[in-house]
PDB file of C-alpha atoms in Angstrom:
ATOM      1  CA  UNK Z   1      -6.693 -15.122  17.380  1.00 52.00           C
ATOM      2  CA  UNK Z   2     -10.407 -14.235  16.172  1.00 55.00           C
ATOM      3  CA  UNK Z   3     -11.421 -13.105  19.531  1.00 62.00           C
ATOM      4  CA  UNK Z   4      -8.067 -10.686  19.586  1.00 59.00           C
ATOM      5  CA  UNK Z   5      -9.052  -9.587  16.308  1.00 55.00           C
ATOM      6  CA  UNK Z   6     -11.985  -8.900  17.374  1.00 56.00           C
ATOM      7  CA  UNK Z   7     -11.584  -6.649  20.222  1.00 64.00           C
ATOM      8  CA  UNK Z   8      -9.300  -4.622  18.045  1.00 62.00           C
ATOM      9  CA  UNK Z   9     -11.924  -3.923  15.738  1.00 60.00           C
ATOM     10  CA  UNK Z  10     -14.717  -2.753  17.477  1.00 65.00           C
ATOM     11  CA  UNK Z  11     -14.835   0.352  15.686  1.00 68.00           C
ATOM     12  CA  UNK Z  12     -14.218  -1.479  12.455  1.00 66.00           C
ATOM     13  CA  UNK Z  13     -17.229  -4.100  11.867  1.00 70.00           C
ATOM     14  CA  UNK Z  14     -16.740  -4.712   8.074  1.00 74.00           C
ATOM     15  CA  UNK Z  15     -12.897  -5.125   8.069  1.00 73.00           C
ATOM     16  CA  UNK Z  16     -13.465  -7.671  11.250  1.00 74.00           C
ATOM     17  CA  UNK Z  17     -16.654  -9.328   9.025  1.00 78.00           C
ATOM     18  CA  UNK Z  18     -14.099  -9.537   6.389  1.00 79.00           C
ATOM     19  CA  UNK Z  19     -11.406 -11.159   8.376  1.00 79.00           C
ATOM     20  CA  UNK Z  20     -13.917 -13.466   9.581  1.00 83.00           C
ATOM     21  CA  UNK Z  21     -15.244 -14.443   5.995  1.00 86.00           C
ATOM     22  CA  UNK Z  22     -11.634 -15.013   5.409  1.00 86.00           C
ATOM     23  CA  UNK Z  23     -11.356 -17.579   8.236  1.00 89.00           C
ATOM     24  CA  UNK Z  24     -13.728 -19.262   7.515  1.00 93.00           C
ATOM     25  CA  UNK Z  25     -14.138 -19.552   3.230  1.00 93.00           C
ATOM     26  CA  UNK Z  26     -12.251 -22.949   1.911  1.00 95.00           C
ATOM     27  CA  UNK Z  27      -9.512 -21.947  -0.118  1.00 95.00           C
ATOM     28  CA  UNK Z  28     -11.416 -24.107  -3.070  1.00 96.00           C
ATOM     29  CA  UNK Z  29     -14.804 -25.790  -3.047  1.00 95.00           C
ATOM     30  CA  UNK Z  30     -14.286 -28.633  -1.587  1.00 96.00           C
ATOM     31  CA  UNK Z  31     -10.656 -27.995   0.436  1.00 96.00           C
ATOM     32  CA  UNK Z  32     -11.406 -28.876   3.811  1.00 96.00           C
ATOM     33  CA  UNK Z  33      -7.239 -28.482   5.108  1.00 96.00           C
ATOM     34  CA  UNK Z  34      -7.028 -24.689   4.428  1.00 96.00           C
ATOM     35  CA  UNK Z  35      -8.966 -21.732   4.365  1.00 94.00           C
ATOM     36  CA  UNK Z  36      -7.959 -18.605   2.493  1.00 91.00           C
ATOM     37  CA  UNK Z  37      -6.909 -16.774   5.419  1.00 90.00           C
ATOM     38  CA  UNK Z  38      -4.960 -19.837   7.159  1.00 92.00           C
ATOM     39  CA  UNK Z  39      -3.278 -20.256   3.182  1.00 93.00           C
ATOM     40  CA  UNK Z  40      -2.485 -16.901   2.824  1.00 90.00           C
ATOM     41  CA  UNK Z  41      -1.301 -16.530   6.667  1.00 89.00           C
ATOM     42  CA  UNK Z  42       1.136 -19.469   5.785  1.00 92.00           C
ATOM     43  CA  UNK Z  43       2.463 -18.325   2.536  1.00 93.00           C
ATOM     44  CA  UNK Z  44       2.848 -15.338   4.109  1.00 89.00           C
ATOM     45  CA  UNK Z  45       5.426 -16.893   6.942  1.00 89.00           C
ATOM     46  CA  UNK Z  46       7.322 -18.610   4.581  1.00 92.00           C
ATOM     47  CA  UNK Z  47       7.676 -15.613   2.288  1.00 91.00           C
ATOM     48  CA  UNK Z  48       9.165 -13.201   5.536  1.00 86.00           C
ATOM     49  CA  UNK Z  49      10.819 -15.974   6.795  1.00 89.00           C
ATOM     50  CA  UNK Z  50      12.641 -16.799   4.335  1.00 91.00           C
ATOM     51  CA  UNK Z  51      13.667 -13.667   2.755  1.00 89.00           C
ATOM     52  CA  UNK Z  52      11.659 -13.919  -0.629  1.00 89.00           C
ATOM     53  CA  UNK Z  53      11.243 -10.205  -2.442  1.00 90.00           C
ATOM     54  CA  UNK Z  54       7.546  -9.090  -3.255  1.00 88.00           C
ATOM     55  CA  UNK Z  55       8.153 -10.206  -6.814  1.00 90.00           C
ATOM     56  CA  UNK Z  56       9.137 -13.288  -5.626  1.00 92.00           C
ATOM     57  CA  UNK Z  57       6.115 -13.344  -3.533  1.00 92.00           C
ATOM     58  CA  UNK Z  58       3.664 -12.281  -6.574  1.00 92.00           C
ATOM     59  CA  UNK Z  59       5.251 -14.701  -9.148  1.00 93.00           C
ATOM     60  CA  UNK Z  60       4.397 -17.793  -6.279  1.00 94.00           C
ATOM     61  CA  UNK Z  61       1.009 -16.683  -5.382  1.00 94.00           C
ATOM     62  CA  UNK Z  62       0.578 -16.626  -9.574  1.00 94.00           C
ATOM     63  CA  UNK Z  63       1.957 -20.249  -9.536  1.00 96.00           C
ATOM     64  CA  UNK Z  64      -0.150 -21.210  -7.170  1.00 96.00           C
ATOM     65  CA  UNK Z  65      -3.215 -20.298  -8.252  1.00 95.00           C
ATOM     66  CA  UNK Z  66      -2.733 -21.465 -11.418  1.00 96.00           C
ATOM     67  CA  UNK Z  67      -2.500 -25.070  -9.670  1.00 97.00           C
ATOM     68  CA  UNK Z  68      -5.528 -24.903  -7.791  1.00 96.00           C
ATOM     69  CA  UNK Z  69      -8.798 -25.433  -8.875  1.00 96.00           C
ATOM     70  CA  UNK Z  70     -10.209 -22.707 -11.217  1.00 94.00           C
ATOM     71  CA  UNK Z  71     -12.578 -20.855  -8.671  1.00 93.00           C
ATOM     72  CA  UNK Z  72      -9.766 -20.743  -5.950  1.00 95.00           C
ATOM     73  CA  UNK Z  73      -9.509 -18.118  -3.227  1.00 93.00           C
ATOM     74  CA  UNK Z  74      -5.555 -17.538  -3.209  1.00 93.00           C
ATOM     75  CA  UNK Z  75      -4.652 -13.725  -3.088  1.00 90.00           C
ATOM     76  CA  UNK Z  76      -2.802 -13.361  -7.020  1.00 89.00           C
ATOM     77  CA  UNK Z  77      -0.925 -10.271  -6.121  1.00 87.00           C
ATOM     78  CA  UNK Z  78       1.714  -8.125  -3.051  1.00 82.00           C
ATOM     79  CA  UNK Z  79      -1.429  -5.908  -4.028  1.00 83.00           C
ATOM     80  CA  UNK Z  80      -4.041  -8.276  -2.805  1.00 84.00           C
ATOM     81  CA  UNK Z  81      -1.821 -10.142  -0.253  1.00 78.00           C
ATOM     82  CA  UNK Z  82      -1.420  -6.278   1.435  1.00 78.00           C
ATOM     83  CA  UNK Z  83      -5.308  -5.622   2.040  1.00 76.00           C
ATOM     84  CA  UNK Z  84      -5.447  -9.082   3.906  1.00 73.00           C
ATOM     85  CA  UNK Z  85      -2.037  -8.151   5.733  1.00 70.00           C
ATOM     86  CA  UNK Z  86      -3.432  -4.447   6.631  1.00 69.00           C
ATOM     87  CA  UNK Z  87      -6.788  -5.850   7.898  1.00 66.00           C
ATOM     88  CA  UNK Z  88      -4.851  -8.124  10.129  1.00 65.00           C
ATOM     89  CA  UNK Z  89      -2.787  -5.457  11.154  1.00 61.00           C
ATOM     90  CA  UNK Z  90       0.602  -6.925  10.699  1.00 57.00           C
ATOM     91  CA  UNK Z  91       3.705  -5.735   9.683  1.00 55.00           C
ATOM     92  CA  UNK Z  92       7.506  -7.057   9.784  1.00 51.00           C
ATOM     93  CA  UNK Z  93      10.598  -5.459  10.268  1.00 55.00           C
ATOM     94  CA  UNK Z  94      14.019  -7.291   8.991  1.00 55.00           C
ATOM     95  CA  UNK Z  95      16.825  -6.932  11.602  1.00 55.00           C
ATOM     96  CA  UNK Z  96      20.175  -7.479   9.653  1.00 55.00           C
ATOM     97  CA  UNK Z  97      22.068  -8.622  13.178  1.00 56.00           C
ATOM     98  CA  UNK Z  98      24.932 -10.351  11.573  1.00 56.00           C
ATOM     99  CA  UNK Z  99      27.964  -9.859   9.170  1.00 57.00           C
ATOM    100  CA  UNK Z 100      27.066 -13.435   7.392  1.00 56.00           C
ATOM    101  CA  UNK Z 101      23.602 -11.962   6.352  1.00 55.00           C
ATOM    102  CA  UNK Z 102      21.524 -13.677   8.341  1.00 55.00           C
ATOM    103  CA  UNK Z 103      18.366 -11.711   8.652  1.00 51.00           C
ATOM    104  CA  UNK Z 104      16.062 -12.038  12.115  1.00 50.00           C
ATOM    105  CA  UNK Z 105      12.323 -11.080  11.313  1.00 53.00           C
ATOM    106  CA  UNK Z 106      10.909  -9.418  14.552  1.00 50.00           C
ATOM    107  CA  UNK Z 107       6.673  -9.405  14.318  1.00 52.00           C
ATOM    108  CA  UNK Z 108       5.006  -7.240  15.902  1.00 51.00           C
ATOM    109  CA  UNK Z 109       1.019  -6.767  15.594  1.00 49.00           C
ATOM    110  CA  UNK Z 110      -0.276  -3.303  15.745  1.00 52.00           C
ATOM    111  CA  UNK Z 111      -2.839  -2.981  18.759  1.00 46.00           C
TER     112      UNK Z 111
END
């Protein structure tokens, strides 16, 4: 993924040093499981996945971060959560492909 990343931003050092920072900063002093980016990244999944609003979103990440140790490195906002998204270049589009409201999320990663 980091060597994808960074062919894509070759013309963008500081958003790629950021995105590596990201990868590699403990999401608390101490956490060796997750880093902020893999947290965020996985949050992230479960939040498209399954269908959560942005509020939704905000008032988990708020949760969250309220559980963690103090100097945690959890996004606390959509706001926040969107820099990390644009900087990975992702976006998701929600297919509605059935009358029983299931919803398919199609990824696709900007190149």
């Amino acid at each position: 993924m980091v060597n994808d990343a960074k062919d894509r931003f070759m013309d963008q050092p500081a958003e790629f040093q950021s995105l590596l920072c990201d990868a590699e900063t403990p999401l608390y002093e101490g956490c060796t499981k997750f880093t902020k980016l893999s947290a965020f990244v996985r949050l992230w999944n479960l939040k498209v996945g399954s269908g959560w609003s942005n509020t939704s979103f905000t008032f988990l990440l708020e949760l969250i971060k309220d559980m963690l140790p103090i100097d945690n490195e959890l996004p606390t906002s959509m706001y926040e959560a969107r820099k990390t998204l644009s900087s990975l270049r992702m976006e998701y589009e929600k297919i509605h492909a059935c009358p029983n409201d299931y919803t398919f999320i199609v990824k696709r990663i900007q190149h």
